[in-house]
Amino acid sequence: YCFAFVSALFDQKTIQNIFIRGSVGIFSILGIVLTFSRSSILSLFFGLFSYALISIFESLRLKKFKVNFISKNLNIIPKKFISIFVPILFFSYPVIKFLGIITKNIEKIFSIFKVIGGSESTRLERWKFAFDFTVINPIYGSSYLGVWAYDDIIGSLHSSYFDILFRTGFIGLFLYLLILFDLITFFYRKKEFVILSGIFCLLGYGITYESFLWPGGLCIMSILIFLR
């Protein structure tokens, strides 16, 4: 969903039809929201942030960065200035109000997490279990066996990185990160920034979920390696 949303938002060359781009964007954002998954929100943040960061870096590197509401004589163009900052001010008000409500009730929010038991603490415990196990078995890990083979309670590690660490040891995790680094540098050199931001979507999703344990994640990874 996150990969599709980023593509619909920024890939104007491949998806030229506005109706298709809009439909893909709407269905993608609905898929992200309706799953109620914090991992999906984190994945979307990684994708959008990485695309924005890469675009800014490239603009500065190529010296193509310019501010639309400032003329060549460094004078402010009123119409463009208003068209940019009025919507920003309009949308910033509810955001500021929402943040104010959050900060005023932060203690109540954390007390709720204490009562229901946050999944974050469970993840940290499972990640610690995986790391401690790999310290004892640093080369082979569990030899591809899942964590369920060593613990009756823990059925999943909820992280691609810790799952690979647990199954293949430090060497396997290093090779996995090496593949990701190679893909990132390759698509950056090709200036395929949409695909690159899609990779960062997967990286963000993999922090709190095993994105490459499921057919969808493995399929995307296989396609990326094939394109490489």
Coordinates of C-alpha atoms in Angstrom, one line a residue:
Y1 CA 0.0 0.0 0.0
C2 CA 2.7 2.4 1.0
F3 CA 4.8 1.6 -2.1
A4 CA 1.7 2.1 -4.3
F5 CA 0.8 5.4 -2.6
V6 CA 4.3 6.9 -3.1
S7 CA 4.3 5.8 -6.7
A8 CA 0.9 7.4 -7.4
L9 CA 2.0 10.5 -5.7
F10 CA 5.4 11.1 -7.3
D11 CA 5.8 8.8 -10.4
Q12 CA 4.2 11.0 -13.1
K13 CA 6.2 9.4 -15.9
T14 CA 4.9 5.9 -15.5
I15 CA 1.4 6.7 -14.3
Q16 CA 0.4 9.6 -16.5
N17 CA -3.4 9.3 -16.2
I18 CA -4.6 11.5 -13.4
F19 CA -7.7 9.3 -12.8
I20 CA -5.5 6.2 -12.3
R21 CA -3.0 8.0 -10.1
G22 CA -5.8 9.4 -8.0
S23 CA -7.5 6.0 -7.7
V24 CA -4.3 4.2 -6.8
G25 CA -3.5 6.9 -4.2
I26 CA -7.0 6.8 -2.6
F27 CA -7.2 3.0 -2.4
S28 CA -3.6 2.8 -1.1
I29 CA -4.2 5.3 1.7
L30 CA -7.5 3.5 2.6
G31 CA -5.6 0.3 2.8
I32 CA -3.1 1.8 5.1
V33 CA -5.7 3.4 7.4
L34 CA -8.2 0.6 7.5
T35 CA -5.5 -2.0 8.5
F36 CA -5.0 0.0 11.7
S37 CA -1.3 -1.0 11.5
R38 CA 1.3 1.2 13.1
S39 CA 3.9 -0.6 11.0
S40 CA 2.1 0.7 7.9
I41 CA 2.2 4.2 9.2
L42 CA 5.9 3.9 10.0
S43 CA 6.5 2.5 6.5
L44 CA 4.6 5.4 4.8
F45 CA 6.6 7.9 6.9
F46 CA 9.9 6.2 5.8
G47 CA 8.8 6.3 2.1
L48 CA 7.7 10.0 2.1
F49 CA 10.5 11.2 4.2
S50 CA 13.2 9.5 2.2
Y51 CA 11.7 10.8 -1.1
A52 CA 11.6 14.3 0.2
L53 CA 15.1 14.1 1.6
I54 CA 16.5 12.6 -1.7
S55 CA 14.8 15.3 -3.8
I56 CA 16.1 18.1 -1.6
F57 CA 19.6 16.6 -1.7
E58 CA 19.5 16.3 -5.5
S59 CA 18.2 19.8 -5.9
L60 CA 21.0 21.2 -3.8
R61 CA 23.6 19.0 -5.5
L62 CA 22.6 20.1 -9.0
K63 CA 22.0 23.7 -7.8
K64 CA 18.4 23.5 -9.1
F65 CA 16.8 24.5 -5.8
K66 CA 14.7 27.5 -6.1
V67 CA 11.8 29.1 -4.1
N68 CA 8.8 29.6 -6.3
F69 CA 7.5 32.7 -4.5
I70 CA 10.8 34.6 -4.8
S71 CA 11.8 36.2 -8.1
K72 CA 15.3 36.4 -9.6
N73 CA 15.6 39.9 -8.1
L74 CA 14.9 38.3 -4.6
N75 CA 11.5 40.0 -4.4
I76 CA 8.5 38.1 -3.0
I77 CA 5.8 37.3 -5.6
P78 CA 2.6 38.1 -3.6
K79 CA 0.2 35.7 -5.4
K80 CA 2.5 32.7 -5.2
F81 CA 3.4 33.5 -1.6
I82 CA -0.3 33.6 -0.6
S83 CA -1.1 30.4 -2.6
I84 CA 1.6 28.5 -0.7
F85 CA 1.4 29.8 2.8
V86 CA -2.4 30.3 3.3
P87 CA -3.1 26.6 2.9
I88 CA -0.2 25.8 5.2
L89 CA -1.5 28.1 7.9
F90 CA -5.1 26.7 7.3
F91 CA -4.0 23.1 7.8
S92 CA -1.5 23.9 10.6
Y93 CA -4.2 25.1 13.0
P94 CA -5.9 21.7 13.5
V95 CA -2.4 20.0 13.7
I96 CA -1.3 22.5 16.5
K97 CA -4.6 22.0 18.3
F98 CA -4.2 18.2 18.1
L99 CA -0.6 18.3 19.4
G100 CA -1.8 20.6 22.2
I101 CA -4.4 18.0 23.2
I102 CA -1.8 15.2 23.1
T103 CA 0.7 17.1 25.2
K104 CA -1.9 18.0 27.9
N105 CA -3.0 14.4 28.2
I106 CA 0.3 12.6 27.7
E107 CA 0.2 11.1 31.2
K108 CA -3.3 9.7 30.7
I109 CA -2.3 8.2 27.3
F110 CA 0.7 6.4 28.9
S111 CA -1.5 5.2 31.8
I112 CA -3.8 3.6 29.2
F113 CA -0.8 1.8 27.7
K114 CA 0.1 0.5 31.1
V115 CA -3.3 -0.9 31.7
I116 CA -3.8 -2.6 28.4
G117 CA -0.1 -3.6 28.0
G118 CA 1.6 -2.0 24.9
S119 CA 2.9 -4.3 22.1
E120 CA 6.1 -2.2 22.0
S121 CA 7.3 -3.7 25.3
T122 CA 6.5 -7.2 24.0
R123 CA 8.5 -6.5 20.8
L124 CA 11.5 -5.3 22.8
E125 CA 11.4 -8.5 24.9
R126 CA 11.3 -10.7 21.8
W127 CA 14.1 -8.7 20.1
K128 CA 16.2 -9.1 23.3
F129 CA 15.6 -12.8 23.2
A130 CA 16.7 -13.0 19.6
F131 CA 19.8 -11.0 20.2
D132 CA 20.8 -13.0 23.3
F133 CA 20.3 -16.2 21.4
T134 CA 22.5 -15.0 18.5
V135 CA 25.3 -13.9 20.8
I136 CA 25.4 -17.6 21.9
N137 CA 25.1 -18.8 18.3
P138 CA 26.7 -15.9 16.3
I139 CA 27.6 -17.7 13.0
Y140 CA 24.6 -19.9 12.2
G141 CA 21.9 -18.6 14.5
S142 CA 19.1 -21.1 14.6
S143 CA 20.0 -22.5 11.2
Y144 CA 16.9 -21.1 9.6
L145 CA 14.5 -22.5 12.3
G146 CA 11.9 -20.0 13.5
V147 CA 11.8 -18.7 17.1
W148 CA 8.8 -20.9 17.7
A149 CA 11.1 -23.9 17.7
Y150 CA 12.9 -22.6 20.8
D151 CA 10.2 -21.0 22.8
D152 CA 6.6 -22.1 23.4
I153 CA 5.3 -18.6 23.9
I154 CA 7.1 -16.5 21.3
G155 CA 5.6 -17.3 17.9
S156 CA 7.1 -14.4 16.0
L157 CA 9.8 -11.8 16.5
H158 CA 7.9 -9.0 14.8
S159 CA 10.9 -7.6 13.0
S160 CA 12.6 -8.6 9.7
Y161 CA 16.0 -7.7 11.0
F162 CA 15.8 -9.7 14.2
D163 CA 14.2 -12.6 12.5
I164 CA 17.0 -12.8 10.0
L165 CA 19.5 -12.3 12.8
F166 CA 17.9 -15.1 14.8
R167 CA 17.7 -17.5 11.8
T168 CA 21.1 -16.9 10.2
G169 CA 23.3 -15.2 12.8
F170 CA 25.4 -12.0 12.4
I171 CA 26.8 -13.1 9.1
G172 CA 23.3 -13.6 7.6
L173 CA 22.2 -10.2 8.8
F174 CA 25.3 -8.6 7.5
L175 CA 24.7 -10.1 4.0
Y176 CA 21.1 -9.0 4.1
L177 CA 22.1 -5.4 4.9
L178 CA 24.7 -5.6 2.2
I179 CA 22.1 -6.6 -0.4
L180 CA 19.9 -3.7 0.7
F181 CA 22.8 -1.3 0.6
D182 CA 23.6 -2.5 -3.0
L183 CA 20.0 -2.0 -4.1
I184 CA 19.8 1.5 -2.6
T185 CA 23.1 2.7 -4.2
F186 CA 22.1 1.1 -7.5
F187 CA 18.7 2.8 -7.8
Y188 CA 20.1 6.1 -6.5
R189 CA 22.7 6.0 -9.3
K190 CA 19.9 5.3 -11.8
K191 CA 17.9 8.2 -10.3
E192 CA 14.9 5.9 -9.7
F193 CA 13.9 7.8 -6.6
V194 CA 10.3 6.4 -6.5
I195 CA 11.7 2.8 -6.4
L196 CA 14.3 4.0 -3.9
S197 CA 11.6 5.4 -1.6
G198 CA 9.6 2.2 -2.0
I199 CA 12.7 0.3 -0.7
F200 CA 12.7 2.6 2.3
C201 CA 9.0 1.8 2.8
L202 CA 10.0 -1.9 3.1
L203 CA 12.8 -1.0 5.4
G204 CA 10.5 0.9 7.7
Y205 CA 7.9 -1.8 7.7
G206 CA 10.6 -4.4 8.5
I207 CA 11.5 -2.7 11.7
T208 CA 8.3 -3.9 13.5
Y209 CA 7.2 -6.7 11.3
E210 CA 8.6 -9.6 9.2
S211 CA 8.0 -8.0 5.8
F212 CA 10.1 -10.6 3.9
L213 CA 8.6 -13.6 5.6
W214 CA 5.4 -13.3 3.6
P215 CA 5.0 -13.9 -0.2
G216 CA 4.3 -10.2 -0.9
G217 CA 7.5 -9.0 0.6
L218 CA 9.5 -11.8 -0.9
C219 CA 8.0 -11.1 -4.3
I220 CA 8.9 -7.3 -4.2
M221 CA 12.4 -8.1 -3.0
S222 CA 12.8 -10.6 -5.9
I223 CA 11.7 -8.1 -8.4
L224 CA 14.1 -5.5 -7.0
I225 CA 17.0 -7.9 -7.3
F226 CA 15.9 -8.8 -10.8
L227 CA 15.9 -5.2 -11.8
R228 CA 19.3 -4.9 -10.3

